Short mmCIF file of C-alpha atoms in Angstrom, two decimals:
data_model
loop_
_atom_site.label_atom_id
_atom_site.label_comp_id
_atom_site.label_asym_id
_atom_site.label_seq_id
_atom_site.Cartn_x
_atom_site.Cartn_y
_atom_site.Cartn_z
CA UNK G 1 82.03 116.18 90.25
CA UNK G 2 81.46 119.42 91.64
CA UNK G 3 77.54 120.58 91.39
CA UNK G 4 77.04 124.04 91.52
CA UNK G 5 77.85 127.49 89.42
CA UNK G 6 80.89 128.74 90.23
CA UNK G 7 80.88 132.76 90.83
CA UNK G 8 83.05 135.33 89.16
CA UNK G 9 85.48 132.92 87.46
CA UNK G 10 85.93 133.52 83.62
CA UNK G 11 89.49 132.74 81.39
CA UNK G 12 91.82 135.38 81.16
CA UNK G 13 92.29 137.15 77.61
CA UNK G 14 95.71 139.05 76.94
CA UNK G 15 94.03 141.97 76.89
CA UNK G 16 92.98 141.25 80.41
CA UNK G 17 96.41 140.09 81.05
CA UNK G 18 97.99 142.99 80.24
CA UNK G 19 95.57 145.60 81.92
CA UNK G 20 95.96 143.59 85.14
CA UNK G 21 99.78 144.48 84.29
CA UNK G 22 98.86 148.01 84.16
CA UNK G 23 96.97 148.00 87.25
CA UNK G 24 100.38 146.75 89.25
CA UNK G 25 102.53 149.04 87.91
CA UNK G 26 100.29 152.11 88.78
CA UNK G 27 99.75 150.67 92.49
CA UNK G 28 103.41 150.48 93.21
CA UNK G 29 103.44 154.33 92.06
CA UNK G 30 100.45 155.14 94.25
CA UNK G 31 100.73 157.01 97.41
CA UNK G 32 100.05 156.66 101.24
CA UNK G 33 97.77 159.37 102.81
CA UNK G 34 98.93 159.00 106.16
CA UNK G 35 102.03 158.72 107.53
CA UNK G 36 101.12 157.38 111.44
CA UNK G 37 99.40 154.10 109.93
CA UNK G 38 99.19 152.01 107.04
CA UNK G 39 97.21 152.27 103.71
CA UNK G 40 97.13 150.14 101.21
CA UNK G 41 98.89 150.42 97.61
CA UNK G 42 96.14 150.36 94.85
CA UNK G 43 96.44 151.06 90.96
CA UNK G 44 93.10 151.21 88.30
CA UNK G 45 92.72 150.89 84.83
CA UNK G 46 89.14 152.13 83.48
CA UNK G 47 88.47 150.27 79.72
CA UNK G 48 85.35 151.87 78.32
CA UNK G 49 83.92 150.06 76.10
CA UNK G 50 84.93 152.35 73.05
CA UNK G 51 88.35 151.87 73.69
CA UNK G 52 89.78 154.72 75.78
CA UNK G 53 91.90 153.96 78.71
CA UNK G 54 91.74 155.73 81.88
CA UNK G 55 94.02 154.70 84.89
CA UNK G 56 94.79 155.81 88.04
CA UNK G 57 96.94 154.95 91.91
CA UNK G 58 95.75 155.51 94.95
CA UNK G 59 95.41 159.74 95.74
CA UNK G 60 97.74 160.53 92.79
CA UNK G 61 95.25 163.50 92.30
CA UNK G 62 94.29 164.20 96.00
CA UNK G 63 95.53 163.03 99.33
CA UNK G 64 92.30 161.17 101.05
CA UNK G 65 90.93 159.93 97.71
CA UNK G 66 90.90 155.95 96.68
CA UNK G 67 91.88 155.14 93.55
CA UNK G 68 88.47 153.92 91.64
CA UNK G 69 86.90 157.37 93.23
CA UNK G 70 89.18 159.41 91.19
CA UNK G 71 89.49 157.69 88.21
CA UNK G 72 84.98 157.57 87.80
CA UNK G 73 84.79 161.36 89.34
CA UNK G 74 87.51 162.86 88.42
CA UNK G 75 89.41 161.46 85.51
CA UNK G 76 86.49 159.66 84.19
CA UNK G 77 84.16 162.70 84.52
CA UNK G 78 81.43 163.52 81.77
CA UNK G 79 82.74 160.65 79.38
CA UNK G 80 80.44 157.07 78.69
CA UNK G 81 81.61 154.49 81.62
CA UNK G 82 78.27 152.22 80.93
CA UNK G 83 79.74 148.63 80.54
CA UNK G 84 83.37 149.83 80.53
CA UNK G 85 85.61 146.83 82.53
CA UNK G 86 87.52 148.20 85.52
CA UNK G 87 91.02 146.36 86.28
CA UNK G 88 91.57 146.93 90.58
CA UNK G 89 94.53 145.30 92.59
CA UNK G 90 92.07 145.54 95.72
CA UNK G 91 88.88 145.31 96.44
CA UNK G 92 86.62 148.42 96.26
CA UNK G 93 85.15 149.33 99.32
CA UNK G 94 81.52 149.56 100.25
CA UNK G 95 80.15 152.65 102.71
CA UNK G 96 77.78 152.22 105.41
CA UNK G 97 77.50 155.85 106.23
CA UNK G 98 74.72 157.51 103.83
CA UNK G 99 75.16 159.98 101.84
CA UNK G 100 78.87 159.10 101.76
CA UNK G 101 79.37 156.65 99.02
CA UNK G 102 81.76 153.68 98.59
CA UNK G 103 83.69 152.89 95.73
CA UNK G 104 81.11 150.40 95.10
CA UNK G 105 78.86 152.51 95.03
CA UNK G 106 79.95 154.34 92.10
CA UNK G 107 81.29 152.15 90.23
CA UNK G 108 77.42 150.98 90.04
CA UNK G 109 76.75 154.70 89.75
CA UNK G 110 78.70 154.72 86.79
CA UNK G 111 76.91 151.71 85.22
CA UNK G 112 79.97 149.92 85.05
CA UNK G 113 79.58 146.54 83.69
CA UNK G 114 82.70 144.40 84.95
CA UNK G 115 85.01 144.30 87.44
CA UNK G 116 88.11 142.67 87.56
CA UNK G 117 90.14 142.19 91.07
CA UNK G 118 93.63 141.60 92.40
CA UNK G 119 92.80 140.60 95.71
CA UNK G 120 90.09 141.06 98.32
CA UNK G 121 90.27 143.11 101.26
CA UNK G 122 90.72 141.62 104.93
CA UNK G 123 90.08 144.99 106.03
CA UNK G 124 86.30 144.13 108.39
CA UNK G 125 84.98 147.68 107.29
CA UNK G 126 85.36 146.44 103.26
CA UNK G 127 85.85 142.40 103.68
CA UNK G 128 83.83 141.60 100.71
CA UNK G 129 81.57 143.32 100.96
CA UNK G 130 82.22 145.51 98.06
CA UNK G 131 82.53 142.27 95.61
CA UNK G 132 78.53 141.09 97.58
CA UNK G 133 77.46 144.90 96.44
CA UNK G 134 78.70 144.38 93.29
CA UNK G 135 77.07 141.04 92.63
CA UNK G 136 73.68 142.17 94.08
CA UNK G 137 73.80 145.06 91.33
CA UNK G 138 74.73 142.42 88.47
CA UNK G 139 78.23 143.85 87.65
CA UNK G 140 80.16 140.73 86.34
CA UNK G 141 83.13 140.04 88.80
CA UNK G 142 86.50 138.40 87.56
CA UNK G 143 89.54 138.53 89.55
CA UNK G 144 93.73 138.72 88.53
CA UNK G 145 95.77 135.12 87.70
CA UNK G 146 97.31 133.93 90.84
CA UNK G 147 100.78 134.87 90.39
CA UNK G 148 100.07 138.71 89.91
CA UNK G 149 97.39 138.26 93.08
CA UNK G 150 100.91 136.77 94.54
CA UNK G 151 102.47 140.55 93.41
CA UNK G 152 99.92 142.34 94.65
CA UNK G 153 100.21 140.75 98.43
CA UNK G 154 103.86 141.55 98.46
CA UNK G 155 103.35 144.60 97.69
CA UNK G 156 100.84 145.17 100.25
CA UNK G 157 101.74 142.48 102.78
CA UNK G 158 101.99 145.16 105.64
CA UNK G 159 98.49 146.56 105.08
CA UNK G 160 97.05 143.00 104.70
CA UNK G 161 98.62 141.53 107.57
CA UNK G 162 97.14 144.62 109.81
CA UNK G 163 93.46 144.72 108.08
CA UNK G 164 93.56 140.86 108.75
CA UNK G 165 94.35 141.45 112.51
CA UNK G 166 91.52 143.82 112.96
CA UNK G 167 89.51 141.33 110.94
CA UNK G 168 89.64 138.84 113.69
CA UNK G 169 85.91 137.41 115.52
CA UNK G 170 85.60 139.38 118.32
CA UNK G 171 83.15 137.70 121.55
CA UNK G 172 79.84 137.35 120.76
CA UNK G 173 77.36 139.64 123.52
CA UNK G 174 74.63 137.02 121.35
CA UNK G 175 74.17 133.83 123.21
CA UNK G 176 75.02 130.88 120.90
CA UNK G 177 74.66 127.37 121.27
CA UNK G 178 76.99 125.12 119.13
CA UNK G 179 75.90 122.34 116.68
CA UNK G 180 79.37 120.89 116.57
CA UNK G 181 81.03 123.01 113.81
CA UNK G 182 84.11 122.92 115.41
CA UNK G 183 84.27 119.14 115.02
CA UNK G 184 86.83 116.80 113.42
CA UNK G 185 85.60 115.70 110.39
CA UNK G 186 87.27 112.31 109.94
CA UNK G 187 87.86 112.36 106.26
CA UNK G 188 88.28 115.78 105.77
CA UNK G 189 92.06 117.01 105.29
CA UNK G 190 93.40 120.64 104.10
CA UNK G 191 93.15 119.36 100.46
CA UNK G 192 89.80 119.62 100.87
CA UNK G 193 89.56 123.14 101.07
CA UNK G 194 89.53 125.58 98.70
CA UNK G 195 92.37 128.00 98.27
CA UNK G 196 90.29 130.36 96.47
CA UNK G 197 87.93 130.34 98.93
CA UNK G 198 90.59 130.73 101.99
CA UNK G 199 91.89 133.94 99.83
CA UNK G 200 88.69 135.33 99.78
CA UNK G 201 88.28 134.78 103.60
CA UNK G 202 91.99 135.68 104.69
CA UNK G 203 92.57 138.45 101.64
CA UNK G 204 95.43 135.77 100.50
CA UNK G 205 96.36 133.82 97.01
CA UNK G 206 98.53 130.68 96.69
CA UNK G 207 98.88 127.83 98.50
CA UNK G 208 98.08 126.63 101.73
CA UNK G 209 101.11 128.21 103.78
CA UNK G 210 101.65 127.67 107.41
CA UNK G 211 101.17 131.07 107.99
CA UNK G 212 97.29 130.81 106.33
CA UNK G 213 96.91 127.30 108.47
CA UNK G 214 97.77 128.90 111.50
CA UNK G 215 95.00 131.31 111.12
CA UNK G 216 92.71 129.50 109.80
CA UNK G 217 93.02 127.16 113.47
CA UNK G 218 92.56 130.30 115.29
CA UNK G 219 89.97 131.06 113.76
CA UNK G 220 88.53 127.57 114.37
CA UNK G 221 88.41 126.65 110.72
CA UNK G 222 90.92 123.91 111.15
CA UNK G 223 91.55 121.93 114.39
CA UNK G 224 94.26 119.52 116.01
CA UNK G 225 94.10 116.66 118.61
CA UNK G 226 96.65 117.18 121.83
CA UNK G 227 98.04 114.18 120.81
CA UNK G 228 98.52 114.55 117.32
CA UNK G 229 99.93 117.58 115.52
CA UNK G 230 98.45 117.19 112.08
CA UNK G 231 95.73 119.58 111.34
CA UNK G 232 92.17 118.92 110.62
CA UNK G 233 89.52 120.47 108.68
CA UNK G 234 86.52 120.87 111.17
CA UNK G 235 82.68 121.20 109.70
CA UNK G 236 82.99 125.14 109.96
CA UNK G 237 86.08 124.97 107.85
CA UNK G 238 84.16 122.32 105.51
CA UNK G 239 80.95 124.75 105.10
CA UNK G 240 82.38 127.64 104.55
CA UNK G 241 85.77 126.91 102.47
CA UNK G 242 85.19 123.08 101.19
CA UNK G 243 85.11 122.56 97.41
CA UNK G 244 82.94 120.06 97.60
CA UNK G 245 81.37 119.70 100.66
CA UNK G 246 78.82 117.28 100.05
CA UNK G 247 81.44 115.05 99.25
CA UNK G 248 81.88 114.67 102.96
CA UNK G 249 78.81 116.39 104.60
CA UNK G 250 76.15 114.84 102.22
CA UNK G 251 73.61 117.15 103.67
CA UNK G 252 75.83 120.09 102.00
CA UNK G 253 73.97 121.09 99.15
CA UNK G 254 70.95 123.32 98.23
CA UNK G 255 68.13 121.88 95.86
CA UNK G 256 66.88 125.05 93.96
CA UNK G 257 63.80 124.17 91.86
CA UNK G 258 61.84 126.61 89.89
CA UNK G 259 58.11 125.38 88.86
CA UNK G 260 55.46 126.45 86.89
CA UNK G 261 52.52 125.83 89.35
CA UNK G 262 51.41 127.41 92.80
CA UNK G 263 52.26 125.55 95.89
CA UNK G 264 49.15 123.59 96.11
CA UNK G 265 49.55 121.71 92.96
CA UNK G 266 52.73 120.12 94.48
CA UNK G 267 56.52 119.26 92.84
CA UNK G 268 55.24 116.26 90.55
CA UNK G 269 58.51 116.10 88.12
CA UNK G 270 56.57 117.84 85.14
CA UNK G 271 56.02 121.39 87.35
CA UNK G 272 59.36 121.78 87.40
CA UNK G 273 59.92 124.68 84.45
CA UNK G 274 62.88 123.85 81.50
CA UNK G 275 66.09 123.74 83.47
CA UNK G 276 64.45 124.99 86.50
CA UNK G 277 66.81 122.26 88.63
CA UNK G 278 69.78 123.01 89.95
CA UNK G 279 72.23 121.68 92.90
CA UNK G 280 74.52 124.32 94.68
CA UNK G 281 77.33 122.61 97.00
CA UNK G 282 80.79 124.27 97.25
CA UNK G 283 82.32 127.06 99.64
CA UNK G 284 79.55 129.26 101.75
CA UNK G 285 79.80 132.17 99.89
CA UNK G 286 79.73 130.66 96.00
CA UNK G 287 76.84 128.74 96.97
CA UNK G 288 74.64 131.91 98.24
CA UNK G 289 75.64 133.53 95.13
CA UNK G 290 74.97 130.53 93.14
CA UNK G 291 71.10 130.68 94.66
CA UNK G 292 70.82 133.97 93.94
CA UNK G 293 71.34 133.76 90.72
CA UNK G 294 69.37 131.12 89.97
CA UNK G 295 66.39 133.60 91.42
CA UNK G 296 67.38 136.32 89.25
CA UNK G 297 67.77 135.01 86.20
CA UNK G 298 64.05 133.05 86.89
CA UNK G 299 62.04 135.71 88.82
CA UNK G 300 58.93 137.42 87.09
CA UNK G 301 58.84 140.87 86.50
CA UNK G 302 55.64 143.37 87.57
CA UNK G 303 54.83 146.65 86.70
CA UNK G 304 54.96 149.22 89.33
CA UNK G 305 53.41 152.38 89.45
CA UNK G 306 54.90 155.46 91.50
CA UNK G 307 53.03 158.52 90.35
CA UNK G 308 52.92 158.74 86.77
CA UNK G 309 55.43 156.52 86.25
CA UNK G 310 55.64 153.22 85.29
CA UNK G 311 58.56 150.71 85.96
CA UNK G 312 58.95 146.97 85.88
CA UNK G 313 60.52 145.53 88.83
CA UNK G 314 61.15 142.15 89.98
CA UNK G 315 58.08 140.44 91.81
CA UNK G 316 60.21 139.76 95.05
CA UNK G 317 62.79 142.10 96.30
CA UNK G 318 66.00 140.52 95.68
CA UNK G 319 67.41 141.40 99.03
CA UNK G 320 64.87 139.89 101.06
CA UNK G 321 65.87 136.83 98.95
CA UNK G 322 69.08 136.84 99.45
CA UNK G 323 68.50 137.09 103.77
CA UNK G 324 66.41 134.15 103.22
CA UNK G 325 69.20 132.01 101.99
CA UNK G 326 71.93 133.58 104.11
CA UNK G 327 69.75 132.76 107.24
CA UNK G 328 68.96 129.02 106.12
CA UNK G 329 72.75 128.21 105.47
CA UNK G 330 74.46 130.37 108.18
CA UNK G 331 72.23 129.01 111.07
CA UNK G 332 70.35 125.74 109.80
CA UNK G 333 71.74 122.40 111.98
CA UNK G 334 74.65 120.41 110.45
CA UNK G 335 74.28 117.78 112.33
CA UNK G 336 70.80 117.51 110.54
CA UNK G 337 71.28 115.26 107.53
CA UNK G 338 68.59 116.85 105.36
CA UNK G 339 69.65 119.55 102.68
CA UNK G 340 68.31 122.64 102.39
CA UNK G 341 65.85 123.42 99.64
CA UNK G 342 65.15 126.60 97.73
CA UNK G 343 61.82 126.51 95.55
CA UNK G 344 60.06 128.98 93.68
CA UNK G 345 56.24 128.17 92.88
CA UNK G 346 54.48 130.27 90.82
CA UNK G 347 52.88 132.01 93.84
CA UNK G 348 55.23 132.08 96.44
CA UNK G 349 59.46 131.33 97.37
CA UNK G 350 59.68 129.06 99.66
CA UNK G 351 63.34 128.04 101.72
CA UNK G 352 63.55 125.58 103.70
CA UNK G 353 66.23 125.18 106.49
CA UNK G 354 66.82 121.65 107.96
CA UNK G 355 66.41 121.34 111.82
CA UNK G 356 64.59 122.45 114.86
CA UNK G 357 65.12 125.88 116.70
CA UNK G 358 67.93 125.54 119.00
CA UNK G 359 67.32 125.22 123.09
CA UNK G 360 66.10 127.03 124.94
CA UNK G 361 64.04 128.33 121.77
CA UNK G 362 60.58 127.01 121.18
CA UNK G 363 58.21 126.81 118.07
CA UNK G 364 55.71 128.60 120.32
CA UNK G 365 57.74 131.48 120.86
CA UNK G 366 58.92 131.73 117.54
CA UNK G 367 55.03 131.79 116.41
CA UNK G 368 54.30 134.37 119.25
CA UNK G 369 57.21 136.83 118.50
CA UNK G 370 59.02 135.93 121.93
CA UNK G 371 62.06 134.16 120.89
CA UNK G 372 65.32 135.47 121.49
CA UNK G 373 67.89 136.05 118.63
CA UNK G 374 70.56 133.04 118.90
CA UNK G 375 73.32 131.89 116.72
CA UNK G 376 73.56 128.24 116.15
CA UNK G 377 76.57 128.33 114.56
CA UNK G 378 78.94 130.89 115.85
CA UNK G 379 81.93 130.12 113.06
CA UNK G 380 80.09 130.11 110.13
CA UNK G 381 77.99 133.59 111.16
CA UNK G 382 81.71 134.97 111.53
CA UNK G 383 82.41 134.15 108.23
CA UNK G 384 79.66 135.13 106.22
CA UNK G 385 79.53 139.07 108.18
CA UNK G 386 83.31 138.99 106.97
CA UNK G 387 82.02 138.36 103.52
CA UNK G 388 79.64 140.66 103.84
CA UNK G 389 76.78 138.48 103.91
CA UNK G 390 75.19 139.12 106.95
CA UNK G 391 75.47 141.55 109.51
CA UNK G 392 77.16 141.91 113.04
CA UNK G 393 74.04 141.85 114.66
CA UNK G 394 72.63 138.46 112.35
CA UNK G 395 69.91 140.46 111.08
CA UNK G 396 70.96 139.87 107.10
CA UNK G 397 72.27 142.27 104.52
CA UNK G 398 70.73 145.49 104.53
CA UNK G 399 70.87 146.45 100.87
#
């Protein structure tokens, strides 16, 4: 059994069905904006929540526009978007460059209160990071059945196949020392991956294709012996895209516990709060999501006062949560067969990430502020800045 929440997965309706329809047909009528490179097709459909339709392809209105820009500023101008359910073949993008904003961005703008998409974009400059933006700022994400997904590619399978070149891990200038995530994992095969997962990494649906193997091995996800030309999952690939990787890495899953006392009264079984105990194990990304949660939907709220106003906010920024757990997953030691722990006392958060500071790094430099930033595990930071999880520089999500 699988232990863990699984993100953004809910059962299609045929109302959903038939929007997602929508959404196709107006992204094979959209429109490049350049002619010297390659955009991507994309079709919207807006559903507010009284009904009305609004829908929309890629710069039908202006060359240079994206499609879920023009349908909330343009089309959707001056009407009542707040927890309307957008249908999008691809991802919305998230900007980094202030003021400018991402779609993203103003789709939170709008208050929009659900998101449904086709598939996600390999493109490094988006590559989920709109869909981590989105979740952050608790807009409910679903995404398109698999066989219009499947459309969708086709459709766009130039575009992908270019964003995913760019997307490939460039040479650290970090220094890194390896905790054997590129190992073989001796009963680990492809099987035990998860396609949704590897669609999510690659910006692909479907089954495991050669094509999707072979870059998943580049990318050192999967590895072969010289002398044998079956394909293995190594314990990068198992991390970051296993179903159920504590099936085979038993130290791969997170004990969150929420309890009602401070630290110094201890985890005695009656501190823990009503359902306050939860396991998270499953691919990289669900399971940071899956923590999250679990701090959102338990964290107090305080008042805070700014001027004359008042305003009750949650007691612990949520992004300085969220680095917490990317940092304990992305670079805590594998080879370490403790699990990592997430527990929130009534007085403090504490996360705990299994293993010792890699060599050359000390404890005593750490304490004194001398330590030199060092990835541990080079494969699995690659992966979670594609997902937009944590930056190039491994300083965390800057939200």
């Amino acid at each position: 059994m699988w232990l863990g929440t699984l993100v953004g997965i809910t059962m299609t309706t045929d109302a959903d069905r038939r929007w997602m329809e929508r959404a196709i047909e107006l992204m094979r009528q959209s429109r490049s904006e350049h002619e010297s490179k390659l955009d991507p097709l994309v079709g919207a459909v807006l559903v507010t929540n009284d009904g009305e339709v609004l829908e929309n392809g890629r710069a039908n209105l202006r060359v240079g526009d994206h499609a879920e820009y023009e349908l909330i500023e343009r089309i959707g101008h001056g009407k009542t978007l707040e927890g309307a359910t957008l249908y999008v073949t691809l991802e919305p993008c998230r900007s980094r460059m202030p003021p400018k904003k991402g779609c993203a961005e103003w789709i939170v703008k709008a208050r929009i209160g659900r998101v449904v998409v086709g598939v996600v974009d390999p493109d490094p400059r988006v590559g989920g990071q709109g869909l981590t933006y989105l979740a952050t700022n608790r807009v409910e994400i679903s995404h398109f059945d698999a066989d219009l997904s499947g459309e969708i590619q086709k459709a766009n399978e130039a575009y992908l196949a270019q964003a995913r070149e760019r997307s490939s891990p460039v040479p650290s200038a970090e220094p890194f020392v390896s905790s054997g995530e590129e190992k073989k994992l001796t009963r680990a095969t492809l099987a035990d991956l998860s396609q949704s997962a590897i669609g999510r990494f690659l910006g692909s649906q479907g089954a495991l294709s050669s094509n999707v193997a072979e870059e998943l091995y580049r990318r050192g996800f999967l590895g072969k012996s010289p002398d044998d030309p079956e394909l293995y999952a190594t314990v990068a690939g198992v991390v970051c895209l296993g179903q159920r990787p504590s099936s085979i890495l038993p130290q791969c899953w997170v004990e969150a516990l929420h309890l009602v006392g401070s630290v110094d009264d201890g985890m005695a079984p009656e501190r823990v709060a009503p359902n306050g105990a939860e396991m998270f194990s499953g691919p990289l990304f669900d399971v940071i999501e899956g923590i999250v949660g679990f701090f959102r939907s338990r964290v107090a709220s305080v008042e805070l006062v700014t001027g004359s106003v008042r305003n009750l906010v949650a007691e612990y920024p949520e992004s300085a949560v969220r680095e917490a757990v990317v940092n304990a997953l992305v670079h805590r030691d594998y080879a370490e067969g403790r699990h990592t722990t997430f527990h929130m006392f009534r007085d403090c958060i504490r996360v705990s990430s299994p293993g010792l500071a890699p060599p050359p790094i000390t404890l005593d430099q750490i304490r004194n502020g001398t330590a030199k930033s060092m990835r541990r595990n080079n494969l699995v930071a690659e992966h979670a800045r594609i997902l937009g999880q944590l930056d190039a520089r491994g300083a965390g999500l800057g939200l």
